[in-house]
Amino acid sequence: MAEGQVQRRLAAILSADVAGYSRLMEQDEAGTLAALKERRKDILDPLVAAHHGRIVKLMGDGVLVEFASAVNAVACAVELHKRMAAASDGLPEERRILLRIGINLGDVMVEGGDLYGDGVNIAARLEKLADPGGICVTGKVHDEVRRKLDLVFEDAGEQTLKNMTEPVRIYRSGGERGRAPATQQAPSPEKPSIAVLPFVNMSSDPDQEYFSDGITEDIITELSRFHSLFVIARNSSFQYRGKAVDMRRIGQELGVHYVVEGSVRRAGDRVRITAQLLECETGTHLWAERYDRALDDIFAVQEEITRAIVSGLPRMLGEAQIERKRRKPTDHLSAYDFVLRGEWHVSHGDATGNPQALAMFEQALAIDPDCARAHANIAYQYAYNVFLTGIRNDKVLQHARKHAERALALDDDDATAHEIAAFVYIMAGELELAESHAARGVMLNPNDRHAVGMRGTVANFLGDAQLGIEWLLRARRLDPRSFDAGREPLIEAYYASHQYAAAIDEFKQWRRPPAGMWLVAAACHAQLGRMDESRAALRRFETERPHEFNFAESVAAQVGMYKRQEDRDHWLDGYRKAGLPI
């Protein structure tokens, strides 16, 4: 091109292609071409025109579209997916036509009616990274649309694209706000995804289940540290305990490619662990091993299993991609045993606090005062007790803070310790510190559902409810079968962002909401003018609230967690509209 003929302009570029195009053509070439021609005439052309776009060119199974607005480009992409999915209703799975869409906002070169340059190339690269029926956008596009469109995006981090010298920040669409993600068939992420099922307790003593659970959870934690893996949270994978479930079904329900299963037999000072890695789609065994070791070698066995699982995956990750050295939680096996017992009580306890768990963690510290994991767990128990009462208790929070700071001093690279510290600082009203630790926790372990959810909770309290919703829905994807996990902060974030209907829809899916959340439901209904429903929610609160529940103090504590006065006023407005004496 001669330089004098080149024009430049800023444009939003949408690049789309048909997922599985070669397969579709091989099965029915004439039918596929006819269907694509019909989809273009009835769906693509009208939608592009309605969103003020311009089709630059058609490329067999793909299309390049130019928009003057990133908002219009993304809105068009969302509607395009909806219409294409509707057009495939009733067709067999193998005949459905789904698109993959990439969108970039950047400088383009114009010659005649065609476009060139990195602005176009990046959009084309993003299209290849998108899931069928999904949208992949750059950070620039995300920044333009995140407050203007009712969508959820997952931060996929910085990625190096083909023939691009600088990494590009990428976000994937996570669906429309207010819609709970499907639990029957979760979408599979691009990177290798894995679930670790609870290892079976093969010991003669059934009470040793806490030990096999603890080994399983530690393997999940170690795998989660790999930024190149997508790892399902413990709560969801443990839903399959004791069930003879087909691997293919597990893969569909959790949205994973691989599953790890195994067993633990503890006898005296010896332990036998078996583990195997399976591919969900085919049921193929990719790796299996048995370990017979002395009990005090348990941490080395966990590390070996983790490395074997990772090296057994396609796209070998290798030693260079292991983010950090395996850390022993304590040098004392008996202290580790008490920690596992305490964590078992936490996972099997109810919502009334857990003195048994606290006692176990205290015993672990009596054996090893420098056990960071015990300190972190104790900090959480103290802070959680304050959360349950809804009443600020500075003495209890002081204990929580002391143990959280000690855990971090002993191990600053533990994502769980940072997530717990963030929770402690939220309860103490120190939101900036909470945000710092929440961000550090996600950086250390991007697959930790609790750390990801904490990031969203803090964002909401700091005044960015939309960002909070995005993080909280991302946490849900990591834990798709734990239906009630994270509902409370998500509902509160929906309310804070004035999405009252979405908050109510989420609330209705709750199996057994805490008594205090009926007040939130009452406020949501009142803001929508549904006074009958609001009064019904208040009556339900009165029926279910604990005897010791102090209404005034609890509401004051909840509202007081928000940094901005306008957010506090918004909550008080909802409660007053519901008829509460505030």
Coordinates of C-alpha atoms in Angstrom, one line a residue:
M1 CA 0.0 0.0 0.0
A2 CA 1.3 3.5 -0.8
E3 CA 1.5 5.6 2.3
G4 CA -0.5 8.4 0.7
Q5 CA -3.5 6.1 0.2
V6 CA -3.6 5.0 3.9
Q7 CA -6.0 6.5 6.3
R8 CA -6.1 5.8 10.0
R9 CA -9.0 5.8 12.5
L10 CA -10.0 4.4 15.9
A11 CA -12.5 1.5 15.6
A12 CA -14.0 -1.4 17.5
I13 CA -13.3 -4.5 15.4
L14 CA -15.4 -7.7 15.8
S15 CA -14.0 -10.9 14.4
A16 CA -16.1 -14.0 14.3
D17 CA -15.9 -17.5 12.9
V18 CA -18.0 -20.7 13.1
A19 CA -16.8 -23.2 15.7
G20 CA -16.2 -26.6 14.3
Y21 CA -16.7 -25.4 10.7
S22 CA -14.6 -28.2 9.1
R23 CA -16.6 -30.8 11.0
L24 CA -19.9 -29.2 9.9
M25 CA -18.7 -29.1 6.2
E26 CA -17.5 -32.7 6.3
Q27 CA -20.9 -33.9 7.6
D28 CA -23.1 -31.8 5.2
E29 CA -21.4 -29.3 2.9
A30 CA -24.4 -28.2 1.0
G31 CA -26.6 -28.0 4.1
T32 CA -24.0 -26.0 6.1
L33 CA -23.4 -23.5 3.3
A34 CA -27.2 -23.0 3.0
A35 CA -27.6 -22.6 6.7
L36 CA -24.8 -20.0 6.9
K37 CA -26.2 -18.0 4.0
E38 CA -29.6 -18.0 5.7
R39 CA -28.1 -17.0 9.1
R40 CA -26.3 -14.1 7.4
K41 CA -29.4 -12.8 5.7
D42 CA -31.8 -13.2 8.6
I43 CA -29.5 -12.6 11.6
L44 CA -26.0 -11.1 10.9
D45 CA -26.9 -8.4 8.4
P46 CA -29.9 -7.0 10.4
L47 CA -28.0 -7.0 13.7
V48 CA -24.9 -5.3 12.3
A49 CA -27.1 -2.6 10.8
A50 CA -29.1 -2.2 14.0
H51 CA -25.9 -1.6 15.9
H52 CA -24.5 0.8 13.4
G53 CA -21.7 -1.5 12.2
R54 CA -20.2 -2.2 8.8
I55 CA -19.3 -5.7 7.5
V56 CA -15.7 -5.3 6.2
K57 CA -15.4 -8.7 4.7
L58 CA -16.7 -12.3 4.8
M59 CA -14.1 -15.0 4.9
G60 CA -15.7 -18.4 4.3
D61 CA -16.6 -19.4 7.9
G62 CA -15.7 -15.9 9.3
V63 CA -16.7 -12.3 9.3
L64 CA -14.9 -9.0 10.1
V65 CA -17.2 -6.1 11.3
E66 CA -16.2 -2.5 12.1
F67 CA -18.0 -0.4 14.7
A68 CA -17.5 3.2 15.8
S69 CA -18.4 2.2 19.4
A70 CA -17.1 -0.7 21.6
V71 CA -20.4 -0.7 23.3
N72 CA -22.2 -1.3 20.0
A73 CA -19.7 -4.0 19.1
V74 CA -20.2 -6.0 22.3
A75 CA -24.0 -5.5 22.3
C76 CA -24.1 -6.8 18.8
A77 CA -22.0 -9.8 19.7
V78 CA -24.3 -10.7 22.6
E79 CA -27.4 -10.5 20.5
L80 CA -25.7 -12.4 17.7
H81 CA -25.0 -15.3 20.0
K82 CA -28.6 -15.3 21.3
R83 CA -30.1 -15.3 17.7
M84 CA -27.6 -18.0 16.5
A85 CA -28.4 -20.2 19.5
A86 CA -32.2 -19.8 18.9
A87 CA -31.8 -20.7 15.2
S88 CA -30.2 -24.0 16.3
D89 CA -32.9 -24.9 18.7
G90 CA -34.2 -28.4 18.0
L91 CA -31.1 -29.4 16.0
P92 CA -28.8 -32.3 17.1
E93 CA -25.7 -31.1 19.0
E94 CA -23.4 -31.9 16.1
R95 CA -25.4 -29.7 13.7
R96 CA -25.6 -26.6 15.8
I97 CA -23.9 -23.5 14.4
L98 CA -22.1 -21.5 17.2
L99 CA -19.8 -18.6 16.8
R100 CA -16.5 -17.6 18.5
I101 CA -16.1 -13.8 18.7
G102 CA -13.2 -11.6 19.5
I103 CA -13.4 -7.8 19.9
N104 CA -10.7 -5.2 20.0
L105 CA -10.6 -1.4 20.2
G106 CA -7.6 0.1 18.4
D107 CA -6.1 2.0 15.6
V108 CA -6.7 0.6 12.1
M109 CA -5.5 1.4 8.6
V110 CA -8.1 1.9 5.9
E111 CA -7.6 1.3 2.2
G112 CA -10.8 1.4 0.1
G113 CA -13.3 -0.6 2.1
D114 CA -10.7 -2.9 3.8
L115 CA -9.0 -2.6 7.2
Y116 CA -5.5 -3.6 8.3
G117 CA -3.1 -3.3 11.2
D118 CA -2.7 -4.6 14.7
G119 CA -6.2 -3.4 15.7
V120 CA -7.6 -6.0 13.2
N121 CA -5.0 -8.7 14.0
I122 CA -5.6 -8.6 17.7
A123 CA -9.4 -9.1 17.2
A124 CA -8.7 -12.1 15.0
R125 CA -6.3 -13.6 17.6
L126 CA -9.0 -13.1 20.3
E127 CA -11.6 -14.9 18.3
K128 CA -9.4 -18.1 18.4
L129 CA -9.3 -17.8 22.2
A130 CA -13.0 -17.5 22.6
D131 CA -15.2 -20.5 23.6
P132 CA -18.0 -21.6 21.2
G133 CA -20.8 -19.2 22.0
G134 CA -18.4 -16.9 23.9
I135 CA -16.9 -13.5 23.5
C136 CA -13.2 -12.6 24.2
V137 CA -12.3 -8.8 24.5
T138 CA -9.3 -6.7 25.2
G139 CA -8.8 -4.7 28.3
K140 CA -9.7 -1.5 26.4
V141 CA -13.0 -2.9 25.3
H142 CA -13.7 -4.2 28.8
D143 CA -13.0 -0.7 30.3
E144 CA -15.5 0.9 27.8
V145 CA -18.4 -1.5 28.3
R146 CA -18.2 -2.8 31.9
R147 CA -20.4 0.0 33.3
K148 CA -22.6 0.3 30.3
L149 CA -23.7 -3.2 29.5
D150 CA -25.4 -5.8 31.7
L151 CA -22.6 -8.4 31.3
V152 CA -20.1 -10.3 33.4
F153 CA -16.5 -10.7 32.3
E154 CA -13.8 -13.1 33.6
D155 CA -10.3 -11.6 33.8
A156 CA -8.1 -14.1 31.8
G157 CA -5.0 -12.1 32.6
E158 CA -2.2 -10.9 30.2
Q159 CA -1.6 -13.2 27.3
T160 CA 1.0 -13.2 24.5
L161 CA -0.8 -13.4 21.1
K162 CA 0.7 -14.8 18.0
N163 CA 3.1 -12.3 16.2
M164 CA 2.4 -9.7 18.9
T165 CA 5.5 -8.4 20.8
E166 CA 3.5 -7.0 23.8
P167 CA 1.2 -9.1 26.0
V168 CA -2.5 -8.1 25.8
R169 CA -5.0 -8.0 28.7
I170 CA -7.9 -10.3 27.9
Y171 CA -11.4 -10.7 29.4
R172 CA -13.9 -13.4 28.6
S173 CA -17.7 -12.9 28.8
G174 CA -19.4 -14.7 31.6
G175 CA -23.0 -14.1 30.6
E176 CA -25.6 -11.5 31.6
R177 CA -25.8 -10.1 35.1
G178 CA -28.4 -11.6 37.4
R179 CA -28.4 -15.0 35.7
A180 CA -27.0 -17.8 37.8
P181 CA -24.6 -19.9 35.7
A182 CA -25.9 -23.3 34.6
T183 CA -25.1 -26.1 37.0
Q184 CA -26.1 -28.9 34.7
Q185 CA -23.4 -28.3 32.2
A186 CA -20.7 -25.8 33.1
P187 CA -18.6 -24.3 30.3
S188 CA -15.1 -25.7 30.0
P189 CA -12.3 -23.1 30.1
E190 CA -9.5 -23.0 27.5
K191 CA -6.7 -24.0 29.9
P192 CA -6.5 -27.5 31.3
S193 CA -9.3 -27.9 33.9
I194 CA -9.3 -30.4 36.7
A195 CA -11.4 -31.6 39.6
V196 CA -10.0 -33.7 42.5
L197 CA -12.6 -36.0 43.9
P198 CA -12.4 -36.9 47.7
F199 CA -9.9 -39.6 48.3
V200 CA -11.6 -42.7 49.7
N201 CA -10.7 -43.6 53.3
M202 CA -9.5 -47.2 53.2
S203 CA -8.4 -47.3 56.8
S204 CA -10.1 -49.8 59.2
D205 CA -11.2 -46.8 61.3
P206 CA -14.0 -44.8 59.6
D207 CA -13.1 -41.8 61.9
Q208 CA -9.9 -41.4 59.8
E209 CA -12.0 -39.8 57.1
Y210 CA -10.7 -36.4 58.2
F211 CA -7.2 -37.5 57.2
S212 CA -8.2 -38.6 53.7
D213 CA -10.2 -35.4 53.3
G214 CA -7.2 -33.3 54.4
I215 CA -4.9 -35.0 51.9
T216 CA -7.4 -34.4 49.1
E217 CA -7.7 -30.7 50.1
D218 CA -4.0 -30.2 50.2
I219 CA -3.6 -31.7 46.7
I220 CA -6.4 -29.3 45.5
T221 CA -4.6 -26.4 47.1
E222 CA -1.2 -27.3 45.5
L223 CA -2.8 -27.7 42.0
S224 CA -4.6 -24.4 42.4
R225 CA -1.4 -22.5 42.7
F226 CA -0.7 -23.2 39.0
H227 CA -1.9 -20.2 37.0
S228 CA -1.9 -22.4 33.9
L229 CA -4.6 -24.7 35.4
F230 CA -8.3 -24.2 36.2
V231 CA -9.1 -26.1 39.4
I232 CA -12.6 -26.8 40.8
A233 CA -13.0 -25.9 44.5
R234 CA -13.3 -28.5 47.2
N235 CA -17.0 -28.0 47.9
S236 CA -18.1 -28.9 44.4
S237 CA -15.8 -31.8 43.9
F238 CA -16.8 -33.3 47.3
Q239 CA -20.4 -33.4 46.1
Y240 CA -19.5 -36.7 44.4
R241 CA -18.3 -38.4 47.6
G242 CA -19.5 -42.1 47.7
K243 CA -21.3 -41.8 44.3
A244 CA -20.7 -44.0 41.3
V245 CA -20.8 -41.3 38.7
D246 CA -19.7 -41.5 35.1
M247 CA -16.6 -39.5 34.4
R248 CA -18.2 -37.9 31.4
R249 CA -21.1 -36.6 33.5
I250 CA -18.7 -35.2 36.1
G251 CA -16.8 -33.4 33.3
Q252 CA -20.1 -31.9 32.0
E253 CA -21.4 -30.8 35.4
L254 CA -18.2 -29.3 36.6
G255 CA -17.0 -28.1 33.2
V256 CA -13.6 -29.9 33.5
H257 CA -11.4 -31.9 31.2
Y258 CA -9.8 -34.1 33.8
V259 CA -10.5 -35.8 37.1
V260 CA -8.2 -37.1 39.9
E261 CA -9.4 -39.8 42.2
G262 CA -7.7 -42.0 44.8
S263 CA -7.6 -43.6 48.2
V264 CA -5.8 -43.3 51.5
R265 CA -5.0 -46.1 54.0
R266 CA -3.4 -45.1 57.3
A267 CA -2.2 -47.8 59.6
G268 CA 0.2 -47.1 62.5
D269 CA 3.1 -45.0 61.3
R270 CA 2.6 -46.0 57.6
V271 CA 0.3 -44.6 54.9
R272 CA -0.6 -45.9 51.5
I273 CA -2.0 -43.5 48.9
T274 CA -3.2 -44.4 45.5
A275 CA -4.1 -41.8 42.8
Q276 CA -5.1 -41.7 39.2
L277 CA -5.7 -39.1 36.6
L278 CA -8.5 -39.7 34.0
E279 CA -9.7 -37.8 31.0
C280 CA -13.4 -37.1 31.3
E281 CA -14.4 -37.2 27.6
T282 CA -13.0 -40.7 27.0
G283 CA -12.5 -42.1 30.5
T284 CA -8.9 -42.8 29.6
H285 CA -6.4 -43.4 32.4
L286 CA -3.6 -41.0 31.8
W287 CA -1.6 -41.8 34.9
A288 CA -1.8 -43.9 38.1
E289 CA 0.6 -44.5 41.0
R290 CA 0.7 -46.1 44.5
Y291 CA 2.8 -44.7 47.3
D292 CA 3.7 -46.7 50.4
R293 CA 5.6 -44.5 52.8
A294 CA 6.2 -43.6 56.4
L295 CA 3.6 -41.2 57.8
D296 CA 6.2 -38.5 58.4
D297 CA 6.9 -38.5 54.7
I298 CA 3.3 -37.4 53.9
F299 CA 4.2 -33.9 52.6
A300 CA 6.7 -35.4 50.1
V301 CA 4.0 -37.7 48.8
Q302 CA 1.6 -34.9 48.3
E303 CA 4.2 -33.0 46.3
E304 CA 5.0 -36.1 44.2
I305 CA 1.3 -36.6 43.5
T306 CA 0.9 -32.9 42.5
R307 CA 3.8 -33.0 40.1
A308 CA 2.8 -36.3 38.6
I309 CA -0.7 -35.0 37.9
V310 CA 0.6 -31.8 36.3
S311 CA 3.1 -33.6 34.2
G312 CA 0.5 -36.1 33.1
L313 CA -1.7 -33.4 31.6
P314 CA -1.5 -32.4 27.9
R315 CA 0.5 -29.3 27.2
M316 CA 3.1 -30.4 29.6
L317 CA 3.6 -27.7 32.2
G318 CA 7.0 -28.8 33.4
E319 CA 9.2 -27.7 36.2
A320 CA 9.6 -24.2 34.8
Q321 CA 5.9 -23.4 35.4
I322 CA 5.8 -24.5 39.0
E323 CA 5.1 -21.1 40.7
R324 CA 6.7 -21.8 44.1
K325 CA 8.2 -24.6 46.2
R326 CA 5.9 -26.8 48.1
R327 CA 5.6 -25.6 51.7
K328 CA 5.1 -27.8 54.7
P329 CA 2.4 -26.5 56.9
T330 CA 4.3 -27.6 60.0
D331 CA 7.4 -29.7 60.9
H332 CA 5.3 -31.6 63.5
L333 CA 3.0 -34.3 62.1
S334 CA 0.9 -34.3 65.3
A335 CA 0.2 -30.6 64.8
Y336 CA -0.7 -31.2 61.2
D337 CA -3.1 -33.9 62.4
F338 CA -4.9 -31.4 64.7
V339 CA -5.1 -28.9 61.8
L340 CA -6.8 -31.5 59.6
R341 CA -9.2 -32.4 62.4
G342 CA -10.0 -28.7 62.9
E343 CA -10.6 -28.1 59.2
W344 CA -12.8 -31.2 59.0
H345 CA -15.0 -29.7 61.8
V346 CA -15.2 -26.4 59.9
S347 CA -16.4 -28.1 56.7
H348 CA -18.8 -30.3 58.6
G349 CA -20.1 -27.7 61.0
D350 CA -23.1 -25.5 60.9
A351 CA -23.5 -21.7 60.8
T352 CA -23.5 -21.3 64.6
G353 CA -19.7 -21.1 65.1
N354 CA -17.4 -24.0 65.7
P355 CA -15.8 -24.3 69.1
Q356 CA -14.6 -27.9 68.3
A357 CA -12.6 -26.6 65.3
L358 CA -11.1 -23.8 67.4
A359 CA -10.0 -26.2 70.1
M360 CA -8.2 -28.4 67.5
F361 CA -6.3 -25.4 66.1
E362 CA -5.3 -24.3 69.6
Q363 CA -3.9 -27.8 70.2
A364 CA -1.9 -27.6 67.0
L365 CA -0.4 -24.3 68.2
A366 CA 0.4 -25.9 71.6
I367 CA 2.5 -28.4 69.7
D368 CA 3.9 -26.0 67.1
P369 CA 3.6 -22.3 67.9
D370 CA 4.9 -21.5 64.5
C371 CA 2.2 -23.3 62.5
A372 CA 1.0 -20.6 60.1
R373 CA -2.0 -22.6 59.0
A374 CA -3.3 -23.0 62.6
H375 CA -2.8 -19.2 63.2
A376 CA -4.8 -18.4 60.0
N377 CA -7.6 -20.8 60.9
I378 CA -7.9 -19.3 64.4
A379 CA -8.0 -15.8 63.0
Y380 CA -10.9 -16.9 60.8
Q381 CA -12.8 -18.5 63.7
Y382 CA -12.6 -15.3 65.8
A383 CA -13.6 -13.0 62.9
Y384 CA -16.4 -15.4 61.9
N385 CA -17.9 -15.3 65.4
V386 CA -18.1 -11.5 65.1
F387 CA -19.7 -11.9 61.7
L388 CA -22.3 -14.3 63.1
T389 CA -23.4 -12.0 65.9
G390 CA -23.5 -9.0 63.7
I391 CA -22.0 -7.0 66.6
R392 CA -18.6 -5.5 66.5
N393 CA -16.4 -6.9 69.3
D394 CA -13.0 -5.1 69.4
K395 CA -11.5 -7.6 71.9
V396 CA -12.4 -10.6 69.7
L397 CA -11.2 -8.7 66.6
Q398 CA -7.9 -8.0 68.3
H399 CA -7.4 -11.7 68.8
A400 CA -8.3 -12.3 65.1
R401 CA -5.9 -9.7 63.9
K402 CA -3.0 -11.0 66.0
H403 CA -3.3 -14.5 64.6
A404 CA -3.8 -13.3 61.0
E405 CA -0.7 -11.1 61.2
R406 CA 1.3 -14.0 62.8
A407 CA 0.2 -16.3 60.0
L408 CA 1.4 -13.8 57.4
A409 CA 4.7 -13.3 59.2
L410 CA 5.3 -17.0 59.1
D411 CA 4.2 -17.5 55.5
D412 CA 3.5 -14.5 53.3
D413 CA 3.0 -16.7 50.2
D414 CA -0.2 -18.4 51.5
A415 CA -3.3 -17.3 49.6
T416 CA -5.6 -18.6 52.4
A417 CA -3.8 -16.5 55.0
H418 CA -4.2 -13.4 52.9
E419 CA -7.9 -14.1 52.2
I420 CA -8.5 -14.6 56.0
A421 CA -6.6 -11.4 56.7
A422 CA -8.9 -9.6 54.3
F423 CA -11.9 -11.0 56.1
V424 CA -10.5 -9.9 59.5
Y425 CA -9.8 -6.3 58.2
I426 CA -13.4 -6.1 56.7
M427 CA -14.8 -6.9 60.1
A428 CA -12.5 -4.4 61.6
G429 CA -13.6 -1.7 59.1
E430 CA -10.1 -1.3 57.5
L431 CA -11.2 -1.8 53.9
E432 CA -8.0 -0.6 52.2
L433 CA -6.0 -3.2 54.0
A434 CA -8.6 -5.8 53.2
E435 CA -8.4 -4.9 49.5
S436 CA -4.6 -5.3 49.5
H437 CA -4.7 -8.7 51.1
A438 CA -7.6 -9.9 48.9
A439 CA -5.7 -8.9 45.8
R440 CA -2.6 -10.6 47.0
G441 CA -4.6 -13.8 47.7
V442 CA -5.9 -14.0 44.2
M443 CA -2.5 -13.3 42.7
L444 CA -1.1 -16.2 44.7
N445 CA -3.9 -18.6 44.0
P446 CA -6.3 -17.7 41.1
N447 CA -8.2 -20.9 41.7
D448 CA -9.1 -20.3 45.3
R449 CA -12.8 -19.7 45.4
H450 CA -12.7 -18.1 48.8
A451 CA -9.9 -15.7 47.7
V452 CA -11.7 -14.8 44.5
G453 CA -15.0 -14.2 46.3
M454 CA -13.3 -12.1 49.0
R455 CA -12.0 -9.8 46.2
G456 CA -15.6 -9.3 45.1
T457 CA -16.8 -8.7 48.6
V458 CA -14.2 -6.0 49.3
A459 CA -14.9 -4.3 45.9
N460 CA -18.6 -4.0 46.8
F461 CA -17.8 -2.5 50.2
L462 CA -15.4 0.0 48.6
G463 CA -18.2 1.2 46.3
D464 CA -17.6 -0.7 43.1
A465 CA -20.5 -3.2 43.3
Q466 CA -20.3 -4.0 39.5
L467 CA -16.7 -5.2 39.9
G468 CA -17.7 -7.1 43.0
I469 CA -20.4 -9.0 41.1
E470 CA -17.9 -9.9 38.4
W471 CA -15.5 -11.4 41.0
L472 CA -18.2 -13.2 42.9
L473 CA -19.6 -14.8 39.7
R474 CA -16.1 -15.8 38.9
A475 CA -15.8 -17.5 42.3
R476 CA -19.0 -19.3 41.6
R477 CA -17.6 -20.8 38.4
L478 CA -14.8 -22.2 40.5
D479 CA -17.3 -23.9 42.7
P480 CA -20.3 -24.7 40.5
R481 CA -21.9 -27.4 42.6
S482 CA -21.8 -25.5 45.9
F483 CA -25.0 -23.7 45.2
D484 CA -25.3 -21.5 48.2
A485 CA -21.6 -20.6 48.5
G486 CA -21.1 -16.8 48.1
R487 CA -24.8 -16.0 47.7
E488 CA -24.9 -13.5 50.6
P489 CA -22.2 -11.1 49.2
L490 CA -23.6 -11.5 45.7
I491 CA -27.1 -10.5 46.7
E492 CA -25.8 -7.5 48.7
A493 CA -23.7 -6.5 45.6
Y494 CA -26.8 -6.7 43.4
Y495 CA -28.7 -4.5 45.8
A496 CA -25.8 -2.0 46.0
S497 CA -25.8 -1.8 42.2
H498 CA -29.6 -1.2 42.2
Q499 CA -30.2 -4.5 40.5
Y500 CA -33.0 -5.4 42.9
A501 CA -34.7 -8.0 40.6
A502 CA -31.4 -9.8 40.2
A503 CA -30.9 -9.9 44.0
I504 CA -34.4 -11.3 44.5
D505 CA -33.9 -13.9 41.8
E506 CA -30.6 -15.0 43.5
F507 CA -32.4 -15.0 46.9
K508 CA -35.2 -17.3 45.6
Q509 CA -32.6 -19.9 44.7
W510 CA -31.3 -20.1 48.3
R511 CA -32.2 -23.3 50.1
R512 CA -32.0 -22.0 53.6
P513 CA -31.1 -18.3 53.8
P514 CA -29.8 -16.9 57.1
A515 CA -32.5 -15.0 59.0
G516 CA -30.9 -11.6 58.5
M517 CA -31.0 -12.0 54.7
W518 CA -34.8 -11.8 54.8
L519 CA -34.3 -8.1 55.8
V520 CA -32.3 -7.7 52.6
A521 CA -35.0 -9.4 50.6
A522 CA -37.6 -7.0 52.2
A523 CA -35.5 -4.0 51.2
C524 CA -35.2 -5.3 47.6
H525 CA -38.9 -5.8 47.2
A526 CA -39.6 -2.4 48.8
Q527 CA -37.3 -0.6 46.3
L528 CA -39.3 -2.2 43.5
G529 CA -42.6 -1.1 45.1
R530 CA -43.6 -4.7 45.9
M531 CA -44.9 -4.0 49.4
D532 CA -46.8 -7.2 49.9
E533 CA -43.7 -9.3 49.2
S534 CA -41.7 -6.9 51.4
R535 CA -44.0 -7.4 54.3
A536 CA -44.0 -11.2 53.8
A537 CA -40.2 -11.2 53.9
L538 CA -40.3 -9.2 57.2
R539 CA -42.7 -11.7 58.7
R540 CA -40.4 -14.5 57.7
F541 CA -37.5 -12.7 59.4
E542 CA -39.5 -12.4 62.6
T543 CA -40.3 -16.1 62.5
E544 CA -36.7 -17.2 61.9
R545 CA -34.5 -14.7 63.6
P546 CA -32.4 -16.1 66.6
H547 CA -33.6 -15.0 70.1
E548 CA -30.3 -13.1 70.6
F549 CA -30.5 -11.3 67.3
N550 CA -30.1 -7.5 67.9
F551 CA -31.8 -5.9 65.0
A552 CA -30.5 -2.3 65.4
E553 CA -26.9 -3.3 66.0
S554 CA -26.8 -5.9 63.2
V555 CA -28.2 -3.4 60.6
A556 CA -25.8 -0.7 61.8
A557 CA -22.9 -3.2 61.5
Q558 CA -23.9 -4.3 58.0
V559 CA -24.5 -0.7 56.7
G560 CA -21.4 0.5 58.4
M561 CA -19.2 -1.8 56.3
Y562 CA -19.6 0.4 53.3
K563 CA -17.0 3.1 52.7
R564 CA -19.2 5.5 50.8
Q565 CA -21.9 7.5 52.5
E566 CA -24.2 7.2 49.5
D567 CA -24.0 3.4 49.7
R568 CA -25.0 3.5 53.4
D569 CA -27.8 5.9 52.7
H570 CA -29.0 3.6 49.9
W571 CA -29.3 0.6 52.3
L572 CA -31.0 2.7 55.0
D573 CA -33.5 4.0 52.3
G574 CA -34.4 0.4 51.4
Y575 CA -34.9 -0.6 55.0
R576 CA -37.0 2.4 55.7
K577 CA -39.2 1.8 52.6
A578 CA -39.7 -1.7 54.0
G579 CA -41.1 -0.2 57.2
L580 CA -38.2 -0.9 59.5
P581 CA -37.8 1.5 62.4
I582 CA -34.4 3.0 61.4

